[in-house]
Amino acid sequence: MDEMQNKRASIIVIALIVVLVGFIVFVSFTYGKGFLTGKHIYESPSGDQFTFIENKVGELTLYDLQVYTEQSGVEHLYQIPLRNLPKDVKIVSFEDGIQKKVLESRGVFITLDPNLKAQATLGAIEIASVIGTAEFGVFKIPTQGAFIEKTDIDYPVKTCDDAKDGVSVVLLKLGDKNKVYSQGDCIIVEGDSYDNLLKSSERLIFGLFNVL
């Protein structure tokens, strides 16, 4: 299989993962129907308490972060399914000011190398589901996926160089560290393995809500 075929296969797998995660999100909203397996209360450094509802979906354990927001005077509950609890992502360093850079953006591109394994897209999907404009998105920032290089489909190509004019880029990458940091308006989410890349992605989510 040549490089172009590999990329096409990766894109197909990504589409399947989007469907899978959509199903997981749906299941998380039904946690009171037999999937509930526990509850975790976490106190943030500022003293705020956050509740995580533990659910089992087959062999997969998810932790639904309970977030309340007010819209037009009405309180809404968002349940955000994650793979890790706060204690699990403390290996990831987090740069001060990242939250402000993301939440003050007028748009966000979440980008990654198309040659990475499909597992790398899980963190991108989780971040997009939190900050994006979908019904289950909390922050309602226009958000779009991208790759760092051109592929054989019509898909945006975005790198850190495109983070400007109020539009942020979130780059997910494999490296030798576990950290969330920035270069200008580009937020870099780095992990030294696919599992730790997901932890770094969820560390970013926790940072957006001031959980950690």
Short mmCIF file of C-alpha atoms in Angstrom, two decimals:
data_model
loop_
_atom_site.label_atom_id
_atom_site.label_comp_id
_atom_site.label_asym_id
_atom_site.label_seq_id
_atom_site.Cartn_x
_atom_site.Cartn_y
_atom_site.Cartn_z
CA MET A 1 0.00 0.00 0.00
CA ASP A 2 1.58 3.36 -1.09
CA GLU A 3 1.63 6.55 0.96
CA MET A 4 -1.49 8.00 -0.65
CA GLN A 5 -3.46 4.83 0.08
CA ASN A 6 -2.24 4.87 3.66
CA LYS A 7 -3.51 8.42 4.10
CA ARG A 8 -6.87 7.52 2.55
CA ALA A 9 -7.20 4.56 4.90
CA SER A 10 -6.32 6.79 7.87
CA ILE A 11 -9.02 9.27 6.90
CA ILE A 12 -11.61 6.50 6.67
CA VAL A 13 -10.65 5.27 10.13
CA ILE A 14 -10.92 8.83 11.46
CA ALA A 15 -14.47 9.06 10.14
CA LEU A 16 -15.33 5.80 11.89
CA ILE A 17 -13.88 7.10 15.16
CA VAL A 18 -16.02 10.22 14.89
CA VAL A 19 -19.08 7.98 14.69
CA LEU A 20 -17.83 5.90 17.61
CA VAL A 21 -17.18 8.91 19.82
CA GLY A 22 -20.58 10.30 18.91
CA PHE A 23 -22.06 7.06 20.18
CA ILE A 24 -20.01 7.30 23.37
CA VAL A 25 -21.27 10.83 23.95
CA PHE A 26 -24.83 9.57 23.52
CA VAL A 27 -24.23 6.73 25.94
CA SER A 28 -22.79 9.15 28.49
CA PHE A 29 -26.07 11.05 28.48
CA THR A 30 -27.83 7.83 29.49
CA TYR A 31 -25.59 7.03 32.43
CA GLY A 32 -28.58 6.55 34.71
CA LYS A 33 -29.75 3.54 32.73
CA GLY A 34 -27.41 0.87 33.99
CA PHE A 35 -24.03 2.31 32.93
CA LEU A 36 -23.28 4.18 36.17
CA THR A 37 -20.49 2.50 38.13
CA GLY A 38 -19.26 5.22 40.49
CA LYS A 39 -18.77 8.87 41.34
CA HIS A 40 -15.58 10.84 41.94
CA ILE A 41 -15.41 14.28 43.59
CA TYR A 42 -12.33 16.36 42.83
CA GLU A 43 -11.43 19.64 44.53
CA SER A 44 -9.51 22.05 42.31
CA PRO A 45 -6.59 24.15 43.60
CA SER A 46 -9.01 27.09 43.86
CA GLY A 47 -11.35 25.08 46.08
CA ASP A 48 -14.09 24.41 43.52
CA GLN A 49 -15.54 20.90 43.49
CA PHE A 50 -16.02 18.92 40.29
CA THR A 51 -18.02 15.72 39.96
CA PHE A 52 -17.06 12.88 37.64
CA ILE A 53 -19.60 10.14 36.97
CA GLU A 54 -17.92 6.84 36.15
CA ASN A 55 -19.54 4.79 33.40
CA LYS A 56 -18.77 1.49 31.74
CA VAL A 57 -19.35 1.11 28.00
CA GLY A 58 -18.40 -2.49 27.33
CA GLU A 59 -14.78 -2.74 28.44
CA LEU A 60 -14.29 1.02 28.21
CA THR A 61 -14.39 3.18 31.35
CA LEU A 62 -15.44 6.79 30.89
CA TYR A 63 -15.56 9.61 33.42
CA ASP A 64 -18.29 12.17 32.71
CA LEU A 65 -17.24 15.59 33.96
CA GLN A 66 -20.35 17.44 35.14
CA VAL A 67 -20.26 21.11 34.12
CA TYR A 68 -23.04 23.62 34.75
CA THR A 69 -23.29 26.79 32.66
CA GLU A 70 -25.90 29.50 32.43
CA GLN A 71 -27.36 30.51 29.08
CA SER A 72 -30.06 33.17 28.77
CA GLY A 73 -30.72 32.86 32.49
CA VAL A 74 -31.20 29.09 32.32
CA GLU A 75 -28.75 26.65 33.89
CA HIS A 76 -27.56 23.83 31.63
CA LEU A 77 -25.76 20.63 32.58
CA TYR A 78 -23.05 19.37 30.25
CA GLN A 79 -21.64 15.87 30.69
CA ILE A 80 -18.21 15.56 29.12
CA PRO A 81 -16.97 11.98 28.65
CA LEU A 82 -13.25 11.60 29.27
CA ARG A 83 -10.85 8.67 29.58
CA ASN A 84 -8.90 10.03 32.56
CA LEU A 85 -9.46 11.61 35.96
CA PRO A 86 -7.49 14.71 37.00
CA LYS A 87 -5.01 12.62 38.98
CA ASP A 88 -4.18 10.65 35.84
CA VAL A 89 -3.02 13.67 33.84
CA LYS A 90 -0.75 15.29 36.43
CA ILE A 91 2.23 13.98 34.46
CA VAL A 92 1.39 16.66 31.88
CA SER A 93 2.83 20.15 32.38
CA PHE A 94 0.51 23.05 31.54
CA GLU A 95 1.57 26.55 30.57
CA ASP A 96 -0.13 29.49 32.26
CA GLY A 97 -2.30 31.55 29.94
CA ILE A 98 -3.40 28.69 27.66
CA GLN A 99 -7.01 28.92 28.81
CA LYS A 100 -7.25 32.59 27.85
CA LYS A 101 -5.70 32.00 24.43
CA VAL A 102 -8.26 29.34 23.57
CA LEU A 103 -11.38 30.91 25.05
CA GLU A 104 -10.72 34.34 23.57
CA SER A 105 -10.30 32.94 20.07
CA ARG A 106 -12.85 33.80 17.40
CA GLY A 107 -12.11 30.45 15.78
CA VAL A 108 -9.98 27.36 16.35
CA PHE A 109 -8.38 24.81 14.02
CA ILE A 110 -7.37 21.51 15.62
CA THR A 111 -4.63 20.00 13.50
CA LEU A 112 -2.37 16.96 13.45
CA ASP A 113 -0.14 14.90 11.19
CA PRO A 114 -2.32 12.71 8.90
CA ASN A 115 0.31 9.97 9.12
CA LEU A 116 -0.31 9.42 12.83
CA LYS A 117 -2.37 6.45 13.92
CA ALA A 118 -6.11 7.03 14.16
CA GLN A 119 -5.77 6.84 17.96
CA ALA A 120 -4.27 10.34 17.88
CA THR A 121 -7.59 11.77 16.74
CA LEU A 122 -9.36 10.85 19.99
CA GLY A 123 -7.91 13.84 21.82
CA ALA A 124 -8.74 16.15 18.91
CA ILE A 125 -12.35 14.99 18.93
CA GLU A 126 -12.64 15.46 22.70
CA ILE A 127 -11.26 19.01 22.52
CA ALA A 128 -13.54 19.90 19.61
CA SER A 129 -16.58 18.53 21.41
CA VAL A 130 -15.90 20.85 24.35
CA ILE A 131 -15.00 24.10 22.60
CA GLY A 132 -17.05 23.72 19.40
CA THR A 133 -20.48 24.92 18.35
CA ALA A 134 -22.26 21.54 18.37
CA GLU A 135 -25.22 21.16 20.72
CA PHE A 136 -23.01 19.44 23.31
CA GLY A 137 -20.22 22.03 22.93
CA VAL A 138 -19.75 24.19 26.01
CA PHE A 139 -17.86 27.24 24.74
CA LYS A 140 -19.45 27.52 21.27
CA ILE A 141 -16.27 28.63 19.48
CA PRO A 142 -16.27 27.87 15.72
CA THR A 143 -13.94 24.87 15.51
CA GLN A 144 -12.67 22.86 12.56
CA GLY A 145 -10.34 19.92 12.07
CA ALA A 146 -7.24 20.12 9.88
CA PHE A 147 -4.03 18.34 8.93
CA ILE A 148 -0.52 19.81 8.92
CA GLU A 149 0.03 18.72 5.33
CA LYS A 150 -1.99 18.18 2.18
CA THR A 151 -3.77 14.85 1.64
CA ASP A 152 -5.75 13.40 -1.23
CA ILE A 153 -9.03 14.88 0.00
CA ASP A 154 -10.21 18.47 0.25
CA TYR A 155 -9.36 19.05 3.90
CA PRO A 156 -7.90 22.18 5.53
CA VAL A 157 -4.13 22.37 5.94
CA LYS A 158 -3.15 24.34 9.04
CA THR A 159 0.08 24.71 10.99
CA CYS A 160 1.19 26.98 13.83
CA ASP A 161 2.00 29.60 11.21
CA ASP A 162 -1.75 30.02 10.64
CA ALA A 163 -2.45 31.02 14.23
CA LYS A 164 -3.14 34.74 13.81
CA ASP A 165 -5.83 37.40 13.50
CA GLY A 166 -7.80 35.99 16.41
CA VAL A 167 -7.80 32.42 15.08
CA SER A 168 -5.95 29.87 17.20
CA VAL A 169 -4.43 26.59 16.12
CA VAL A 170 -4.30 23.59 18.46
CA LEU A 171 -1.58 21.22 17.26
CA LEU A 172 -1.57 17.64 18.55
CA LYS A 173 1.81 15.97 18.16
CA LEU A 174 3.91 13.07 19.32
CA GLY A 175 7.18 14.15 20.90
CA ASP A 176 9.47 13.37 23.79
CA LYS A 177 7.50 15.22 26.49
CA ASN A 178 4.02 15.37 27.97
CA LYS A 179 3.04 19.03 27.98
CA VAL A 180 0.62 21.69 26.81
CA TYR A 181 2.37 24.89 25.78
CA SER A 182 2.15 27.68 23.22
CA GLN A 183 4.04 29.40 20.44
CA GLY A 184 2.24 32.68 19.91
CA ASP A 185 -1.42 31.82 19.37
CA CYS A 186 -0.63 28.19 18.57
CA ILE A 187 -1.37 25.79 21.42
CA ILE A 188 0.74 22.64 21.23
CA VAL A 189 -0.55 19.47 22.86
CA GLU A 190 2.33 17.00 23.07
CA GLY A 191 2.58 13.43 24.31
CA ASP A 192 5.42 10.92 24.27
CA SER A 193 2.99 8.10 23.37
CA TYR A 194 -0.53 7.85 21.99
CA ASP A 195 -1.93 7.21 25.47
CA ASN A 196 -0.11 10.23 26.87
CA LEU A 197 -1.15 12.38 23.92
CA LEU A 198 -4.73 11.70 24.99
CA LYS A 199 -3.81 12.62 28.57
CA SER A 200 -2.29 15.88 27.34
CA SER A 201 -5.48 16.59 25.37
CA GLU A 202 -7.59 16.00 28.47
CA ARG A 203 -5.18 18.13 30.52
CA LEU A 204 -6.06 20.96 28.14
CA ILE A 205 -9.76 20.32 28.73
CA PHE A 206 -9.27 20.35 32.50
CA GLY A 207 -7.38 23.62 32.13
CA LEU A 208 -10.26 25.22 30.23
CA PHE A 209 -12.58 24.49 33.16
CA ASN A 210 -10.02 25.32 35.88
CA VAL A 211 -10.21 21.77 37.19
CA LEU A 212 -6.43 21.72 37.55
#
